[in-house]
PDB file of C-alpha atoms in Angstrom:
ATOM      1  CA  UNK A   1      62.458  79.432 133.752  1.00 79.00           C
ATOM      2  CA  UNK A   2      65.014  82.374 133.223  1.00 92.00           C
ATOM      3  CA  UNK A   3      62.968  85.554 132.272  1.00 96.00           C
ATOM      4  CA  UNK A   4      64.970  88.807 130.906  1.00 98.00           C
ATOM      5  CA  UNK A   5      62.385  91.122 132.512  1.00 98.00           C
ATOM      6  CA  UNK A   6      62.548  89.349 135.499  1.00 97.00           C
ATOM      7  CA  UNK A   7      66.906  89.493 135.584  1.00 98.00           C
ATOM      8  CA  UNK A   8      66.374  93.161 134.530  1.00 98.00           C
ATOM      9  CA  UNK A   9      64.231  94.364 137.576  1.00 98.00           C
ATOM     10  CA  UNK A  10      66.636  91.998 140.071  1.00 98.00           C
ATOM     11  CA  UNK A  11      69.923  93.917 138.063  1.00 98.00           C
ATOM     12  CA  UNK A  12      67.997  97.493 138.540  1.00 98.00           C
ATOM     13  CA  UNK A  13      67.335  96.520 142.715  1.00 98.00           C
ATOM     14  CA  UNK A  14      70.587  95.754 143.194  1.00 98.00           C
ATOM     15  CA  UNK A  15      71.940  98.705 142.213  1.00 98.00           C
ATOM     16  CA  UNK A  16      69.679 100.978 143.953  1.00 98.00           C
ATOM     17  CA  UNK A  17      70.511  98.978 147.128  1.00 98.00           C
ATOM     18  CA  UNK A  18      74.085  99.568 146.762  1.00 98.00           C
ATOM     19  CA  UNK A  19      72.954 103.322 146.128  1.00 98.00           C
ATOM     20  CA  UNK A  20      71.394 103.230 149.540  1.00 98.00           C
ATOM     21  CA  UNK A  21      73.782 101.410 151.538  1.00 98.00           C
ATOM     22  CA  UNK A  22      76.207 103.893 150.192  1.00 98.00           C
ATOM     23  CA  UNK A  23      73.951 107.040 151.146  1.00 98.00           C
ATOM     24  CA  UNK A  24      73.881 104.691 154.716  1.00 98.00           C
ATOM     25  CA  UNK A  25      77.301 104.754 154.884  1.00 98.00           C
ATOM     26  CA  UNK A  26      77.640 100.871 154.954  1.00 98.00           C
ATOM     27  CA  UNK A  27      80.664 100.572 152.372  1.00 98.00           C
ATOM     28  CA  UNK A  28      80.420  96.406 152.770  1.00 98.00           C
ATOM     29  CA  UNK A  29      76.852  95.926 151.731  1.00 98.00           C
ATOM     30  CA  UNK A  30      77.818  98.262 148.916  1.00 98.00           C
ATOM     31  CA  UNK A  31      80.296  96.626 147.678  1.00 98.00           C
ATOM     32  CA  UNK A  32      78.323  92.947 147.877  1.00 98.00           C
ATOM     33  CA  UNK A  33      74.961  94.616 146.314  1.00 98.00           C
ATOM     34  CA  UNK A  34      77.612  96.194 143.459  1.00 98.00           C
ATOM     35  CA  UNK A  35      79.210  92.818 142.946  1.00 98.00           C
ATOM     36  CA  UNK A  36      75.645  91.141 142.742  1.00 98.00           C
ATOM     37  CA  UNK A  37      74.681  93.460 140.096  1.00 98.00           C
ATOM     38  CA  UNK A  38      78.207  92.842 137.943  1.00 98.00           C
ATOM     39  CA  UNK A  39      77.512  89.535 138.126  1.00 98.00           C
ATOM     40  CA  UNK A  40      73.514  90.011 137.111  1.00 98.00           C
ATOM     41  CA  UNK A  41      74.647  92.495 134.066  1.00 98.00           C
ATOM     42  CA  UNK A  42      77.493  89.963 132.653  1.00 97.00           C
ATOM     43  CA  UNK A  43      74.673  86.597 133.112  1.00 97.00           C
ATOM     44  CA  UNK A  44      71.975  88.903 131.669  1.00 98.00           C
ATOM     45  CA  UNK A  45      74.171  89.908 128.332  1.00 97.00           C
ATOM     46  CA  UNK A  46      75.390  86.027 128.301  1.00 96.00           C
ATOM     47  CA  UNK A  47      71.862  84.624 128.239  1.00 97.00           C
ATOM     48  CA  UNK A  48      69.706  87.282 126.814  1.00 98.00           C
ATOM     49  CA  UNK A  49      71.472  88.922 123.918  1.00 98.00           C
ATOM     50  CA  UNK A  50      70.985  87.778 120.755  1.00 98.00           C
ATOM     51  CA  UNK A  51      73.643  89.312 118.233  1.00 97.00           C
ATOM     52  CA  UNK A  52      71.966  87.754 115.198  1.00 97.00           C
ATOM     53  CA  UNK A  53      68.820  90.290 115.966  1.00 97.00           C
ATOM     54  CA  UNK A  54      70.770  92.601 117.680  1.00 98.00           C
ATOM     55  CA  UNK A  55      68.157  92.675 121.015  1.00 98.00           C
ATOM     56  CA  UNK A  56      67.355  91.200 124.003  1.00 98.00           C
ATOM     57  CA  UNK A  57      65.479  87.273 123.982  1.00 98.00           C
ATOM     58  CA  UNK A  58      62.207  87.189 126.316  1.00 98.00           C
ATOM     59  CA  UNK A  59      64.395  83.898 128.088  1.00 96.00           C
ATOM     60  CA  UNK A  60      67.211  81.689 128.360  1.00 94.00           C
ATOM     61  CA  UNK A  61      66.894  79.391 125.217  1.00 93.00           C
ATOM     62  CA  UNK A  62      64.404  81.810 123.448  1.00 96.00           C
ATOM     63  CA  UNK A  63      64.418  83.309 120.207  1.00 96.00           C
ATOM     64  CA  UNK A  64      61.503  85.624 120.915  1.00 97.00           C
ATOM     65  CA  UNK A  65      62.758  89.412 121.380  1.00 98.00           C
ATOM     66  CA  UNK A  66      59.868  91.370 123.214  1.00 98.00           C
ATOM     67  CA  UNK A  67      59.231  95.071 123.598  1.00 98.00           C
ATOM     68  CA  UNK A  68      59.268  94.185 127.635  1.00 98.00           C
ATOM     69  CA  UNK A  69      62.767  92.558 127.200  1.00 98.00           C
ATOM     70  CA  UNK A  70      64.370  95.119 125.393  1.00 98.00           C
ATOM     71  CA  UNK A  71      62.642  97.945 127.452  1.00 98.00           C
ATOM     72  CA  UNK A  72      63.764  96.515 130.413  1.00 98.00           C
ATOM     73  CA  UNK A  73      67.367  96.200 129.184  1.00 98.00           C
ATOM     74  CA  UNK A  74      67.621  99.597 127.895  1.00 98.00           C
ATOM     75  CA  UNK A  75      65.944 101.260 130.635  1.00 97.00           C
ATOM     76  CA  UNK A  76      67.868  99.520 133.722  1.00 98.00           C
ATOM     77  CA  UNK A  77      71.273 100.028 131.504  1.00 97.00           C
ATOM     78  CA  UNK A  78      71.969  96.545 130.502  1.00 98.00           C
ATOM     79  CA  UNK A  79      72.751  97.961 126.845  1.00 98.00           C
ATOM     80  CA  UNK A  80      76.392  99.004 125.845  1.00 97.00           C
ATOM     81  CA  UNK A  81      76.300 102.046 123.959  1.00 97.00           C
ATOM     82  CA  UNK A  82      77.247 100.326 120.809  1.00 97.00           C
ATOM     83  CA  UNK A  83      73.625  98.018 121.112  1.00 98.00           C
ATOM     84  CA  UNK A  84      71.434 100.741 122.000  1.00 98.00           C
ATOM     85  CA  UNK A  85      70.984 102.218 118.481  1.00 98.00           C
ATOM     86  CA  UNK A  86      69.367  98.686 117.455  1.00 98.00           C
ATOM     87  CA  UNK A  87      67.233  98.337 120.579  1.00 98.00           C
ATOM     88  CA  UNK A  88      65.869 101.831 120.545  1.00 98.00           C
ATOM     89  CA  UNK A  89      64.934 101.542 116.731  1.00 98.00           C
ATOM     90  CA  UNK A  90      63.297  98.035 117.976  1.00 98.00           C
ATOM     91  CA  UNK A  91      61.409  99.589 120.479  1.00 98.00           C
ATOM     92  CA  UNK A  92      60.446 102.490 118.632  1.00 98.00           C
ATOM     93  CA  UNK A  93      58.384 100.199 116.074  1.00 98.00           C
ATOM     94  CA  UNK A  94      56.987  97.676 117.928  1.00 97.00           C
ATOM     95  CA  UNK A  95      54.933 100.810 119.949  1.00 95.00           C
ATOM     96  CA  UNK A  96      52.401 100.830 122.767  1.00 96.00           C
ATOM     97  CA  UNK A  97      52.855  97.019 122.780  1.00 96.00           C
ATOM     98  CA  UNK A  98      52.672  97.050 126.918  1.00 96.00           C
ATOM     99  CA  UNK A  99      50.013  97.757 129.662  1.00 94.00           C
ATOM    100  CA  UNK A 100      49.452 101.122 131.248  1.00 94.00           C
ATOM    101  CA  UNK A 101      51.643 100.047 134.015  1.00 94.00           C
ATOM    102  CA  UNK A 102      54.568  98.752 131.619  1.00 96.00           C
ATOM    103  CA  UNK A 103      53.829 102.123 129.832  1.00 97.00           C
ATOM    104  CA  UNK A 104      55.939 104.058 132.157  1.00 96.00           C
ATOM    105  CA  UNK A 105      59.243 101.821 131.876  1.00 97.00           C
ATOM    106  CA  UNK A 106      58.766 102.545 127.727  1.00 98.00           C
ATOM    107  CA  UNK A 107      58.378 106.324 128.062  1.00 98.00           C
ATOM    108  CA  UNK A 108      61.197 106.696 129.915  1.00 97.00           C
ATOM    109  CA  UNK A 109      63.325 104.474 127.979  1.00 98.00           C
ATOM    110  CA  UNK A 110      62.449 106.179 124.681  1.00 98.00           C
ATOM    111  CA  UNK A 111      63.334 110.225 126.344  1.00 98.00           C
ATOM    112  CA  UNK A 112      66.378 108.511 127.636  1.00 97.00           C
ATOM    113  CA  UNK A 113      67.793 107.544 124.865  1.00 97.00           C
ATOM    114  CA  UNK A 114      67.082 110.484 122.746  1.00 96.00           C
ATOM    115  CA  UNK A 115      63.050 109.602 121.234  1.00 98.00           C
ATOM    116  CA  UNK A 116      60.735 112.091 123.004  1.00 97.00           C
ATOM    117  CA  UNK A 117      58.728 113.038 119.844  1.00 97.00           C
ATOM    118  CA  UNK A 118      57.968 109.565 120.082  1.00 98.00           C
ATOM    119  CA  UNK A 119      56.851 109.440 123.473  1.00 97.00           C
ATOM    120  CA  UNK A 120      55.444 112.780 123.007  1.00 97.00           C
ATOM    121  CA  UNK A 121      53.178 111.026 120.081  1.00 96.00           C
ATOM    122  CA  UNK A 122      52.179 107.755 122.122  1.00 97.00           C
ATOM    123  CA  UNK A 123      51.025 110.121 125.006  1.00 96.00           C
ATOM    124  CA  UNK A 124      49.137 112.310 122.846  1.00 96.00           C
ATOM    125  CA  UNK A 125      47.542 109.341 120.705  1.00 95.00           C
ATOM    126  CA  UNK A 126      43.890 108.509 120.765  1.00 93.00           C
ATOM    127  CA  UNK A 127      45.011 105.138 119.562  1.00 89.00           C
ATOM    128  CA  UNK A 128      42.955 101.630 121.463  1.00 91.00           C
ATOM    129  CA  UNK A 129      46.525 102.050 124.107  1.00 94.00           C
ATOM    130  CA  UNK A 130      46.247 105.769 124.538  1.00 95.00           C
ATOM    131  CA  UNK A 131      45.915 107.707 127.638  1.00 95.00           C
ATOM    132  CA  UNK A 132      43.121 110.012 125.617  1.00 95.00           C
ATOM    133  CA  UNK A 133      41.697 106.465 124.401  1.00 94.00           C
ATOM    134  CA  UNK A 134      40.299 105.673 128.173  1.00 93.00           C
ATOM    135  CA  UNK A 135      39.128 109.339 129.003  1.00 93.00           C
ATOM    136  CA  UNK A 136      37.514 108.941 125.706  1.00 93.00           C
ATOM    137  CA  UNK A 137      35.701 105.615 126.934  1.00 91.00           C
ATOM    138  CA  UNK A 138      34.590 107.730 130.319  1.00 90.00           C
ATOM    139  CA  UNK A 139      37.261 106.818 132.789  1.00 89.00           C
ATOM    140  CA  UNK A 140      38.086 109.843 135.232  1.00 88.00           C
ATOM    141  CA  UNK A 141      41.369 107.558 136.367  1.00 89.00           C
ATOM    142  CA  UNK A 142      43.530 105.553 134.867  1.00 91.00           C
ATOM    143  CA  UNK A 143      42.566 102.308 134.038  1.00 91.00           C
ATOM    144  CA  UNK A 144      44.117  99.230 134.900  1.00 92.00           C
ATOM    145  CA  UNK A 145      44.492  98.121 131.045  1.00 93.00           C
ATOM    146  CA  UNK A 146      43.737  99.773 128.150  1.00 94.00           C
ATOM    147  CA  UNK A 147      39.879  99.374 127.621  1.00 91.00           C
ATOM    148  CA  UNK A 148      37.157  96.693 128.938  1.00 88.00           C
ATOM    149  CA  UNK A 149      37.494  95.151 125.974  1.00 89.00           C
ATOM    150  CA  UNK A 150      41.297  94.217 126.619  1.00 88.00           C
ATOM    151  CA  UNK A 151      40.491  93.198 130.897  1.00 89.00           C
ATOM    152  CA  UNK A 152      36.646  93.260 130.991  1.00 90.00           C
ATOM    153  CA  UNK A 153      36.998  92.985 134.991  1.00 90.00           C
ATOM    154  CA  UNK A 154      39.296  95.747 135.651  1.00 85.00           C
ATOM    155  CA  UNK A 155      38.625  98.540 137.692  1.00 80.00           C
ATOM    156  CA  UNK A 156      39.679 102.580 137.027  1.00 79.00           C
ATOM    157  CA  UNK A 157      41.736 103.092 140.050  1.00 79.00           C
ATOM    158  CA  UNK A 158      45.292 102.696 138.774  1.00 86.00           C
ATOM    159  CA  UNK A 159      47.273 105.522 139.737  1.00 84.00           C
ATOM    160  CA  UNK A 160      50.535 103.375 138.636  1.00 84.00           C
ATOM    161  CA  UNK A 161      49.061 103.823 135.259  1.00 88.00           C
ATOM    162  CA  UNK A 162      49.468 107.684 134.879  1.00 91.00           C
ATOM    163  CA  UNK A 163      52.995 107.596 133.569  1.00 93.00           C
ATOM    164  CA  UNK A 164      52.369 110.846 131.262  1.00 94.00           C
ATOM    165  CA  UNK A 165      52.220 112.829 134.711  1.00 92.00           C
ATOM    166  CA  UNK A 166      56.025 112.161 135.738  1.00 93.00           C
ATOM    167  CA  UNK A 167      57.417 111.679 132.191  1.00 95.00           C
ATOM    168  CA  UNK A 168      56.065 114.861 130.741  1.00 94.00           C
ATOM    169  CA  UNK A 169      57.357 116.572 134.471  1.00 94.00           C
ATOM    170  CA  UNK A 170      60.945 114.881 134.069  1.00 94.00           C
ATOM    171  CA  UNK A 171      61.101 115.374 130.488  1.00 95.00           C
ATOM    172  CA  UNK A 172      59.040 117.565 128.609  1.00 94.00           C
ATOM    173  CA  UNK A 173      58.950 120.329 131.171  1.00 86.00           C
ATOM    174  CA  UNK A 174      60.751 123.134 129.187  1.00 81.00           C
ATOM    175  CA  UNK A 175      58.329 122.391 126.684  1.00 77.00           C
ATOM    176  CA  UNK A 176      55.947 125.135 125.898  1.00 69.00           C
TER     177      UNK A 176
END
């Protein structure tokens, strides 16, 4: 009933609505959306965390510690420094374990936190959860999952699926 992905996105929106009501100029909502998201980040490390394994649990009273949990955690900012070594090697190895949509929340977590050549790799990859694997099985946009054989009633008109296109333009583009 308590989902860490969930309590990650709610953390992440209520910091970017104290963002805006700051750019607004409304100092009280700032200060209510900040204190919101204090009170998200120390409920999310109480009930998520796991310090035997080091990660993030999928849920309150789970054991389970997902690639979307500890994506979510690193990528919103829910990790102290001293965790994030652990998460990002977690990450790292359990791969392209996501849909094309989730995709973009892992690229950016792994350049964030110092792994391009990985996401360099997974964005290059011809792999069955590749970007090159779905031009490969004709699609001319990106598909909603990675192939028909993983969502046989999918369509190919996922634009939310490109991540390479902003990652490789907020990241990579220095890169020759």
């Amino acid at each position: 009933p308590c989902n860490a992905v969930v309590n990650a996105f709610h953390y992440r929106n209520l910091r970017e609505m104290a963002d805006l009501a700051r750019v607004l100029g409304r100092v009280t909502d700032e200060r209510m959306f900040r204190s919101r998201a204090e009170m998200v980040r120390n409920s999310f490390t109480r009930l998520f965390y796991d310090a035997g394994q080091a990660l993030y649990v999928d849920g309150e009273g789970s054991r389970h510690a997902s690639l979307h949990a500890n994506v979510a955690a690193l990528d919103f900012d829910l990790v102290p420094q001293d965790r994030q070594a652990a998460v990002v090697d977690f990450i790292v190895k359990r791969g392209m374990a996501c849909s094309p949509y989730f995709a973009q929340y892992y690229l950016e977590a792994l350049c964030r936190f110092g792994r391009r050549d990985v996401a360099k790799c997974l964005m290059t990859s011809r792999g069955e959860r590749s970007w090159l694997g779905m031009i490969d099985q004709g699609a001319t946009m990106t598909m909603e999952a990675w192939s028909i054989k993983a969502k046989p009633n999918q369509d190919w008109n996922h634009a939310w699926g490109a991540a390479p296109l902003n990652i490789i333009a907020r990241y990579f583009k220095n890169e020759r």
